[in-house]
mmCIF file of C-alpha atoms and ligand atoms in Angstrom:
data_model
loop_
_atom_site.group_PDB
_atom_site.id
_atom_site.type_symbol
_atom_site.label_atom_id
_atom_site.label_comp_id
_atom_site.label_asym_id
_atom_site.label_seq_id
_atom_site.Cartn_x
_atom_site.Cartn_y
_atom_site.Cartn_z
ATOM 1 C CA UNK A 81 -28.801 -209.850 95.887
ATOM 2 C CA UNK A 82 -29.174 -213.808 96.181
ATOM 3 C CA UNK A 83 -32.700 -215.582 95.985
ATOM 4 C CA UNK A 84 -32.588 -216.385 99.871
ATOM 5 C CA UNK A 85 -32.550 -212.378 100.775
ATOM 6 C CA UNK A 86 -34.967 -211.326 98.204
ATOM 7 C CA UNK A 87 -37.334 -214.145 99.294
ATOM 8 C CA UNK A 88 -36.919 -212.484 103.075
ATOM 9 C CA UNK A 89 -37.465 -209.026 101.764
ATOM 10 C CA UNK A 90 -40.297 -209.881 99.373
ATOM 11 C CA UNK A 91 -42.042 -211.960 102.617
ATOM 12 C CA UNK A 92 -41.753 -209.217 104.809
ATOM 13 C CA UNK A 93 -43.606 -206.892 102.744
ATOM 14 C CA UNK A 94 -46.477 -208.884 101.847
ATOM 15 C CA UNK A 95 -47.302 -209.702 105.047
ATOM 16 C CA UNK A 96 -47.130 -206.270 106.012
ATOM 17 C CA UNK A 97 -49.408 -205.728 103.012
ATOM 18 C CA UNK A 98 -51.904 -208.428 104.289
ATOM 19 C CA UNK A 99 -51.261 -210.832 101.538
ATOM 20 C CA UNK A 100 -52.531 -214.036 102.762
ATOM 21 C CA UNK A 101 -50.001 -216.428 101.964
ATOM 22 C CA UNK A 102 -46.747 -214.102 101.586
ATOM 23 C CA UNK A 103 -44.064 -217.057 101.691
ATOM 24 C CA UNK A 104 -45.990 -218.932 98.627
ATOM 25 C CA UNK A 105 -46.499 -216.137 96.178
ATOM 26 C CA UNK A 106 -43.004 -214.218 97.253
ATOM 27 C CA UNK A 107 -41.693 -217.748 95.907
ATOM 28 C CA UNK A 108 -44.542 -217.996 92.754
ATOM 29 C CA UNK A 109 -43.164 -214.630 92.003
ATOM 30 C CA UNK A 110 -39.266 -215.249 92.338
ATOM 31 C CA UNK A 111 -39.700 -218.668 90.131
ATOM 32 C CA UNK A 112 -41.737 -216.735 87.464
ATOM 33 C CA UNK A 113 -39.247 -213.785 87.182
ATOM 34 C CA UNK A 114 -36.558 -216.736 86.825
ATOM 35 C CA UNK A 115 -38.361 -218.798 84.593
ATOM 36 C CA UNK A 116 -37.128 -221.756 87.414
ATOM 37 C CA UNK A 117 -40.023 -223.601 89.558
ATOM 38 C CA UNK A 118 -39.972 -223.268 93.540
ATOM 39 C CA UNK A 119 -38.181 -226.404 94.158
ATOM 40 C CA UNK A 120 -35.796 -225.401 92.490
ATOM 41 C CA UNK A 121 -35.343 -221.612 93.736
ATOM 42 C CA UNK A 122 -35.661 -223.134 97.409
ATOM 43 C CA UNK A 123 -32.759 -225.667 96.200
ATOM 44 C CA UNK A 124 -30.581 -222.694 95.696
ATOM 45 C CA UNK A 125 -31.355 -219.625 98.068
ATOM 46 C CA UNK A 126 -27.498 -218.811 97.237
ATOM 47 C CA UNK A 127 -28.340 -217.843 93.393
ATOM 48 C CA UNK A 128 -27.062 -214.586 92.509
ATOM 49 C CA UNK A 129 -30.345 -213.077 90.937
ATOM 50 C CA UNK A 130 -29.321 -211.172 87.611
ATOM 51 C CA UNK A 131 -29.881 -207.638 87.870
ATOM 52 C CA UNK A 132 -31.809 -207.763 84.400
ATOM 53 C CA UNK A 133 -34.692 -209.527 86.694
ATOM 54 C CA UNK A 134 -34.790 -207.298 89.729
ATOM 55 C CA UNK A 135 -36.428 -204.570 87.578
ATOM 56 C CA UNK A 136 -39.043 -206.441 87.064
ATOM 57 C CA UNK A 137 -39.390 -209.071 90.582
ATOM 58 C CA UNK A 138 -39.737 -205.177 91.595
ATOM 59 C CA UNK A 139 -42.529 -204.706 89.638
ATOM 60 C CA UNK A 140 -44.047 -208.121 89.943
ATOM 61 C CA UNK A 141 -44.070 -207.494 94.115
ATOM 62 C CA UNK A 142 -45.748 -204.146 93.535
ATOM 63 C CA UNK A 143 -48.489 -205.246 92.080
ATOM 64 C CA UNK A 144 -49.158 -208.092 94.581
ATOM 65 C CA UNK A 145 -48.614 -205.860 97.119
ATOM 66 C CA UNK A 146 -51.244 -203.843 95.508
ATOM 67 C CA UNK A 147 -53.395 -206.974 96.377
ATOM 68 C CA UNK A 148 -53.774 -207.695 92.578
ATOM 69 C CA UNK A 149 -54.399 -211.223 92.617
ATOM 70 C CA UNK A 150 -50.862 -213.793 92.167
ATOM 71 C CA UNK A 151 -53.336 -215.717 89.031
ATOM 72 C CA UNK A 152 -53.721 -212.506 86.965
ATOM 73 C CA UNK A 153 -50.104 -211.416 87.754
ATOM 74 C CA UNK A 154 -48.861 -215.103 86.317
ATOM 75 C CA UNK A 155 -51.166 -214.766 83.532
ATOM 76 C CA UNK A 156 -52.987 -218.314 84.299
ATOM 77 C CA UNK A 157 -54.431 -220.918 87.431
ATOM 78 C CA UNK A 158 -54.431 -224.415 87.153
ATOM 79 C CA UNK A 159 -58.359 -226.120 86.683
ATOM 80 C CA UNK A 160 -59.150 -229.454 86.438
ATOM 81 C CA UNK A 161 -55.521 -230.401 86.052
ATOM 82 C CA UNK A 162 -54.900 -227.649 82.973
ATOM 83 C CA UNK A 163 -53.710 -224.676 82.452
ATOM 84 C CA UNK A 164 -56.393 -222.071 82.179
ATOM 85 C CA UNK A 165 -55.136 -218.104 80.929
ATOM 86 C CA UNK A 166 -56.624 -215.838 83.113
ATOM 87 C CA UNK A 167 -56.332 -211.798 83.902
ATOM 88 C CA UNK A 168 -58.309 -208.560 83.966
ATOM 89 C CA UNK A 169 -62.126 -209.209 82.810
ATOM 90 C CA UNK A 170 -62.277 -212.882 83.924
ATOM 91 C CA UNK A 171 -63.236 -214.190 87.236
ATOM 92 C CA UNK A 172 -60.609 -216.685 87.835
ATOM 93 C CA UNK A 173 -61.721 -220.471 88.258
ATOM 94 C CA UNK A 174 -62.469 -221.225 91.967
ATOM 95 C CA UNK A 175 -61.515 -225.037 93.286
ATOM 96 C CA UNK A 176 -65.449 -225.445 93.897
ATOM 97 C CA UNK A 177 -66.590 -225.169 90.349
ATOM 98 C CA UNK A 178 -64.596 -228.488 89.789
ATOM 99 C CA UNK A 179 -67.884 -229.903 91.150
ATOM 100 C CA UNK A 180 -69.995 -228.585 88.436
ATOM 101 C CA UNK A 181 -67.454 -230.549 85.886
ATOM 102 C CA UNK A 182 -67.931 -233.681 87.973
ATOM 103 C CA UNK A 183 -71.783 -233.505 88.433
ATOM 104 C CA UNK A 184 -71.606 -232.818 84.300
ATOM 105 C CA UNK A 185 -69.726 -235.412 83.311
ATOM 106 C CA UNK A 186 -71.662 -238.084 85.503
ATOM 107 C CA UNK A 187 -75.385 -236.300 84.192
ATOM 108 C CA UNK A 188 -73.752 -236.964 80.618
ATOM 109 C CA UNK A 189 -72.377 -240.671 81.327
ATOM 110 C CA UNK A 190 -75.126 -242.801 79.266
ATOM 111 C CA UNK A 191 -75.430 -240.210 76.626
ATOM 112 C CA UNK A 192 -73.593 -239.998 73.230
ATOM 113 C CA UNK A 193 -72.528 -237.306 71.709
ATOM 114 C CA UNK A 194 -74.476 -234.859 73.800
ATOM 115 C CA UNK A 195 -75.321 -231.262 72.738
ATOM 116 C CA UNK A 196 -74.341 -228.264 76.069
ATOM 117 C CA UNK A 197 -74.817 -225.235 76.328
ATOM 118 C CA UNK A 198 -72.518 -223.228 79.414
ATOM 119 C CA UNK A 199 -74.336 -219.389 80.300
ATOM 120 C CA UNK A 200 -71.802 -217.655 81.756
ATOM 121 C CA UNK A 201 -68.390 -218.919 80.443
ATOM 122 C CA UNK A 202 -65.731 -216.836 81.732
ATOM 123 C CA UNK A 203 -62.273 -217.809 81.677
ATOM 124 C CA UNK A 204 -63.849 -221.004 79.438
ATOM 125 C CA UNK A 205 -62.134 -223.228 82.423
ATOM 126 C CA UNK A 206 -65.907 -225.040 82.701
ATOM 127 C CA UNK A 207 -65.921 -226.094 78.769
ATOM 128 C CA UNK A 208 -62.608 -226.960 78.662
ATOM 129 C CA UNK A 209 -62.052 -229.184 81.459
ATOM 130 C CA UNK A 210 -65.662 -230.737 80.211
ATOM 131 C CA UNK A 211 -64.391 -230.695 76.193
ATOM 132 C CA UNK A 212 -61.365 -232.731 77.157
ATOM 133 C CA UNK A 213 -63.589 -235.236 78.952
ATOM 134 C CA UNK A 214 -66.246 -235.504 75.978
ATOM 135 C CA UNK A 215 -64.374 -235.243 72.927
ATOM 136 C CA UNK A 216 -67.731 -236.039 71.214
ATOM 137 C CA UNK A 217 -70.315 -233.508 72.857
ATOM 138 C CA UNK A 218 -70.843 -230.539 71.378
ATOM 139 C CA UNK A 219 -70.857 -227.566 73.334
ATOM 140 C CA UNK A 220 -71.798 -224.017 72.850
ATOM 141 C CA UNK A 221 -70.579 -220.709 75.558
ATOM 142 C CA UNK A 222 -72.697 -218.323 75.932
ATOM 143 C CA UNK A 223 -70.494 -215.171 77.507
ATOM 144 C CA UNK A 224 -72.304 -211.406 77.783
ATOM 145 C CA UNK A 225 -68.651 -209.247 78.568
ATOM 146 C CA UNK A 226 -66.968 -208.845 75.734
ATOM 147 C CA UNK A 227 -63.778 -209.209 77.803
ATOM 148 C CA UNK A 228 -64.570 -212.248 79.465
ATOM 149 C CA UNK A 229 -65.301 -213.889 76.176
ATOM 150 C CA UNK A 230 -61.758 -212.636 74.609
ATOM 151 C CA UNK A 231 -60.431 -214.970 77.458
ATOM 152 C CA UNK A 232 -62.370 -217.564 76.567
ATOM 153 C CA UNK A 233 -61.270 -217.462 73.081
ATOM 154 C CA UNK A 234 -57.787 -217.717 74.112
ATOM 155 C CA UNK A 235 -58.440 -220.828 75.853
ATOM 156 C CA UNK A 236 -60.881 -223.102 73.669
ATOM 157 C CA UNK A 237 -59.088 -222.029 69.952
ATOM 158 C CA UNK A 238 -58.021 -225.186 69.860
ATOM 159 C CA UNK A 239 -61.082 -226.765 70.425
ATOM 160 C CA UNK A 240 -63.203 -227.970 67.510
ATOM 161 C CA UNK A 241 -65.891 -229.182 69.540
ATOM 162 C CA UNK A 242 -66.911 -225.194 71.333
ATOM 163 C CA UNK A 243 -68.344 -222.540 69.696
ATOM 164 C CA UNK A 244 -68.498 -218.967 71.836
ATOM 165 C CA UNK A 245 -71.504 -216.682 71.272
ATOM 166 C CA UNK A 246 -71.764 -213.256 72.790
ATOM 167 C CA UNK A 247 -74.984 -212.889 74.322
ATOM 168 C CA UNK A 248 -77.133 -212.389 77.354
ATOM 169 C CA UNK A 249 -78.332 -215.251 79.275
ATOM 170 C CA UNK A 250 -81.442 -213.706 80.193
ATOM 171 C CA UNK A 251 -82.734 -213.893 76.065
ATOM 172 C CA UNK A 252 -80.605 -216.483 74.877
ATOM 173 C CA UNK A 253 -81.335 -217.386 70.895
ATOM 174 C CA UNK A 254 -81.564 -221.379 72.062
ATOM 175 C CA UNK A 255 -84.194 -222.948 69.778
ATOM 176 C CA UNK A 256 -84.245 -226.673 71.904
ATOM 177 C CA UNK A 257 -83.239 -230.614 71.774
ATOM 178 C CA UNK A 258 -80.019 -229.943 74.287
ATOM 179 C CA UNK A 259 -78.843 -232.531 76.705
ATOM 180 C CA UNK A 260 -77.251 -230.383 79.143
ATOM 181 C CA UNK A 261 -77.678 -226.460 80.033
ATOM 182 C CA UNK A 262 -75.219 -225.595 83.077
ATOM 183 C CA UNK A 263 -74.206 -222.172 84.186
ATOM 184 C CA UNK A 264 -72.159 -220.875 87.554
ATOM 185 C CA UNK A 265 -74.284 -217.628 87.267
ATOM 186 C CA UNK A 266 -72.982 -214.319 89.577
ATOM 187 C CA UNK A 267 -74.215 -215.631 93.092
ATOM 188 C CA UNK A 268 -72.691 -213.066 95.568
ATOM 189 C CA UNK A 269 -75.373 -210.838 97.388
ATOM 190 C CA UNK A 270 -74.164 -207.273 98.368
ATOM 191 C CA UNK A 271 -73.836 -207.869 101.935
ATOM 192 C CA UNK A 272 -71.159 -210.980 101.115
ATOM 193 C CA UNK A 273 -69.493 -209.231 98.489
ATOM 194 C CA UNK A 274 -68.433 -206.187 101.458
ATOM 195 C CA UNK A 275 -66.934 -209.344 102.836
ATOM 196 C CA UNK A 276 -64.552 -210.341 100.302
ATOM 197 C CA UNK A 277 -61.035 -209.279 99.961
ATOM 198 C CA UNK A 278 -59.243 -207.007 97.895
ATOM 199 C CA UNK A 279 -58.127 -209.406 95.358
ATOM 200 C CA UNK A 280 -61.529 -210.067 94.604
ATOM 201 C CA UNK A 281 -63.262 -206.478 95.204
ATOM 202 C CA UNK A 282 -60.480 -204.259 93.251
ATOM 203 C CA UNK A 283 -59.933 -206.467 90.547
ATOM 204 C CA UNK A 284 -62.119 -209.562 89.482
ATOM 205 C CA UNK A 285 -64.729 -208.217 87.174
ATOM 206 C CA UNK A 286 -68.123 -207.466 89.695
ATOM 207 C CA UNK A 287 -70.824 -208.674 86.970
ATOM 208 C CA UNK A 288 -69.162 -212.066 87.192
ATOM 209 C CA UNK A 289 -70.025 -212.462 90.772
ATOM 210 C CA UNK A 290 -72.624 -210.270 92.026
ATOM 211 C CA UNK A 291 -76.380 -210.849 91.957
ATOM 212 C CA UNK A 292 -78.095 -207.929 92.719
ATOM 213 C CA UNK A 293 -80.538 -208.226 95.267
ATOM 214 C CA UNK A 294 -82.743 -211.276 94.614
ATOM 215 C CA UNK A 295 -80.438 -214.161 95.145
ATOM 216 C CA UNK A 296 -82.528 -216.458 93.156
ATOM 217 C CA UNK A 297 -83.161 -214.364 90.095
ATOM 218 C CA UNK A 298 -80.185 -215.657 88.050
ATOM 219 C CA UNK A 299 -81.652 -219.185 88.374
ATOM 220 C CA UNK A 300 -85.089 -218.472 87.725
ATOM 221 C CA UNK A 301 -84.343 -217.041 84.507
ATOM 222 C CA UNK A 302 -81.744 -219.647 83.398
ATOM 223 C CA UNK A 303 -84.444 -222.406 84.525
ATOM 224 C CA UNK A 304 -86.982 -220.238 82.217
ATOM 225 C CA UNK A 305 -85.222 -221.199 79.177
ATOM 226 C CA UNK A 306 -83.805 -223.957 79.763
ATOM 227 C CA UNK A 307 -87.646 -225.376 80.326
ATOM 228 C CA UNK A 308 -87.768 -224.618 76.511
ATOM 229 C CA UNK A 309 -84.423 -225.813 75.676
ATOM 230 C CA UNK A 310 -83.709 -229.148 77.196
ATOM 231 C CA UNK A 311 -85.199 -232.235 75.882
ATOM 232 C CA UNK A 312 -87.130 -234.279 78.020
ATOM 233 C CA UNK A 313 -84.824 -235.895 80.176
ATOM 234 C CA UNK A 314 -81.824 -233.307 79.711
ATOM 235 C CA UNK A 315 -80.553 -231.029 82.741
ATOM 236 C CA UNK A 316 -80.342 -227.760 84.313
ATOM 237 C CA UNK A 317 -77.282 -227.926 86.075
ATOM 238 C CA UNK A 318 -75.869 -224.828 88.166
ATOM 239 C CA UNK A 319 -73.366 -224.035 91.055
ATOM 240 C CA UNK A 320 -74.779 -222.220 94.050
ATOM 241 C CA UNK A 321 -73.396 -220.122 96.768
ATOM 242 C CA UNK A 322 -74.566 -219.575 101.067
ATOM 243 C CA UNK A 323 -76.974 -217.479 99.995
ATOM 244 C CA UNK A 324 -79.102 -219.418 97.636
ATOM 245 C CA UNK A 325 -78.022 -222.762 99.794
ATOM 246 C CA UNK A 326 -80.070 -220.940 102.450
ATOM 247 C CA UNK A 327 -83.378 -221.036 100.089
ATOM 248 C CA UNK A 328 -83.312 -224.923 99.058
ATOM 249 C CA UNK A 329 -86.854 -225.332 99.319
ATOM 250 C CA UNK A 330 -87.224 -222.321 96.570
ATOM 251 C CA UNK A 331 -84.457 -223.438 94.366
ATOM 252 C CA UNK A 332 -86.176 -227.238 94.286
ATOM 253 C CA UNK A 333 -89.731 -225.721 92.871
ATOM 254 C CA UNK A 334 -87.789 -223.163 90.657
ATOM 255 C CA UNK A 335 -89.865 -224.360 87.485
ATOM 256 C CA UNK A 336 -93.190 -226.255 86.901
ATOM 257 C CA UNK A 337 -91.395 -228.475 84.164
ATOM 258 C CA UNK A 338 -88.250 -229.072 85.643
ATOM 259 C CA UNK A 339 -87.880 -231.815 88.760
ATOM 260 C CA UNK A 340 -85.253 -231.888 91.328
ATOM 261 C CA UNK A 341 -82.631 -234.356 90.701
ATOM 262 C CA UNK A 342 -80.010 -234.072 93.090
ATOM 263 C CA UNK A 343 -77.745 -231.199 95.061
ATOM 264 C CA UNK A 344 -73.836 -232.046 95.871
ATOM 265 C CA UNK A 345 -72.039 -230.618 98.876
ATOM 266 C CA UNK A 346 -68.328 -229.709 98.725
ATOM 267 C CA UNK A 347 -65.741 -231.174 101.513
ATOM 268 C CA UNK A 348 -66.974 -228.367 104.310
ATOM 269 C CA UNK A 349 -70.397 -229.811 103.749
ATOM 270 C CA UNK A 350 -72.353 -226.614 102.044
ATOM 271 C CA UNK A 351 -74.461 -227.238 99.024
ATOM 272 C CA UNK A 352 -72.691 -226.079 95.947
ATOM 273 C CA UNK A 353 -74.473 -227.931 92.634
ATOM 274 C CA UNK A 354 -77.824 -228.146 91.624
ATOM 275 C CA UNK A 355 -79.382 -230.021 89.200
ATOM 276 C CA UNK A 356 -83.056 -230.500 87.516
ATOM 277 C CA UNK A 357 -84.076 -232.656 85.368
ATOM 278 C CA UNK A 358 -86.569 -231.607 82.435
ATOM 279 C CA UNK A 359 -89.965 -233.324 82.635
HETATM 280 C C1 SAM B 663 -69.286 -216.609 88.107
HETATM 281 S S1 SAM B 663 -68.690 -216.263 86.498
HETATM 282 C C2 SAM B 663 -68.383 -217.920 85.910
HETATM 283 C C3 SAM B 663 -67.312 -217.996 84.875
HETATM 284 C C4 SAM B 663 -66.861 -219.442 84.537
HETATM 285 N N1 SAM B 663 -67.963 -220.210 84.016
HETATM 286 C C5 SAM B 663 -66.302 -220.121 85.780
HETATM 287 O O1 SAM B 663 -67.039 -220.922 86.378
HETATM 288 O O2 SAM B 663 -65.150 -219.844 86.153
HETATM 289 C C6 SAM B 663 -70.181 -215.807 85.662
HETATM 290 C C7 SAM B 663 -69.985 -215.445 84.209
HETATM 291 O O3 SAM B 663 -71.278 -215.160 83.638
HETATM 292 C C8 SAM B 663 -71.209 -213.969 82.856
HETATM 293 N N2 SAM B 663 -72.564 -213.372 82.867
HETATM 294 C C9 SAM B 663 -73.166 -212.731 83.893
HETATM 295 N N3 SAM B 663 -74.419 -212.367 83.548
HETATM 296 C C10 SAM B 663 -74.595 -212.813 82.276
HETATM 297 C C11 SAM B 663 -75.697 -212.755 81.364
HETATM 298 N N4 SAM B 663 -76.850 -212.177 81.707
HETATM 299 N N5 SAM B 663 -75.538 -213.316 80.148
HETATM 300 C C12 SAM B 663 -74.365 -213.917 79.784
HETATM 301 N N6 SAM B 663 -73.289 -213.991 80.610
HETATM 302 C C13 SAM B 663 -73.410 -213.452 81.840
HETATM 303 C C14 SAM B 663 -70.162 -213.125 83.556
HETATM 304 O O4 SAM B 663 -69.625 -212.152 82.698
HETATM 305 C C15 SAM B 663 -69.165 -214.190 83.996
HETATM 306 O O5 SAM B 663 -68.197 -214.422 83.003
#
């Protein structure tokens, strides 16, 4: 079989699977079993594809057509311009957290070597794309899952500047003096998450995204520490989704020491960062 029929084969089934964008990931897939990039498997739709990799472009389709998402099945997605490992027990990096980075790094522009602490870490795509940028902060991930934080650990080893804690956002051991607390806490309410495909649903860990049913009470408890935490003048920085967009006027009060600094919208115009600034 050549590259051009298996692409028409592999299309034909993920779309018939409901796969949103079956051309892309039946050519993602094809250039990963090849260990080739798309250009050039679309250069050459004539190349004979070895039999040693149909085996497994056979089982590489499967499990997309099982609607397992195309980031776990490649073992990483691209953040901030790096490559971030991602699979089973990490919510992989959405496009909109790139505006928590931003609103970081310009809340940290006149301060030297700032001290951060990230609740929530994840994949560790936040403190990486933010310990790149600020070589000389010193930041600190605070991750609850142990399987979450095992991906985080795969992708800040290398950095001297992060140190990963296990532990629970709600009591975190943070004694104060910190520049910067930010945090893209679970945010989606039950009756979104019934909304959300399969990719998501089946396979991204649920206590990374869902809130249970007070949309506000991740923030009130990370603006409860962080009220101890930050020193006067540091921020509580966090991404929101619709539903907490839709309670503004709550989310500007959300602590007696903390005042509203500003809120950034992405490119459809909803509010996704918050930030507060510590009296
Ligand atoms: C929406 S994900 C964000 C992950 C990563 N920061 C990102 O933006 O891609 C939320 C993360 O917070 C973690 N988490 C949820 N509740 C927590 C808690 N109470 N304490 C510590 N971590 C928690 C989840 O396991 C998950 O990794």
């Amino acid at each position: 079989m050549d590259a051009g029929e298996w692409l028409r084969e592999a299309h034909g089934r993920l779309r018939a699977s409901g796969v949103p964008h079956p051309g892309r990931d039946a050519l993602l897939l094809l250039a990963q079993a090849l260990q080739s990039d798309k250009a050039e498997v679309l250069a050459h739709p004539e190349r004979a594809i070895p039999p040693s990799s149909l085996a497994l472009l056979q089982s590489l389709l499967s499990r997309r057509e099982s609607r397992e998402p195309l980031q776990y099945i490649r073992g990483f997605h691209e953040f901030w311009g790096l490559k971030v490992r991602v699979g089973p027990g990490c919510l992989i990096p959405r496009p909109e957290t790139e505006h928590l980075v931003e609103s970081a790094l310009r809340l940290l522009q006149e301060r030297t070597a700032p001290r951060i602490v990230e609740a929530g870490t994840g994949s560790g795509a936040v403190l990486l794309a933010l310990s790149v940028e600020r070589p000389d902060a010193a930041f600190i991930g605070l991750e609850r899952e142990r399987e979450a934080l095992a991906w985080s650990r795969a992708n800040l080893s290398g950095r001297p500047n992060v140190c990963l804690v296990q532990g629970d956002f709600l009591r975190p051991p943070f004694a104060g003096g910190l520049d910067l607390v930010l945090s893209n806490p679970p945010y989606v309410t039950d009756p979104e998450w019934d909304d959300l495909p399969p990719e998501v649903r089946r396979f991204e860990p649920p206590q990374a995204l869902r809130c249970g049913p007070d949309p506000l009470s991740p923030y009130r408890a990370l603006a409860g520490w962080s009220a101890r935490a930050l020193r006067p003048g540091g921020h509580l920085l966090c991404e929101i989704g619709a539903a907490q967009a839709r309670r503004v006027r709550a989310l500007r009060s959300l602590h007696g020491d903390l005042i509203w600094k500003f809120s950034l919208r992405d490119l459809a115009g909803r509010v996704r960062v918050c930030a507060w600034e510590r009296s």
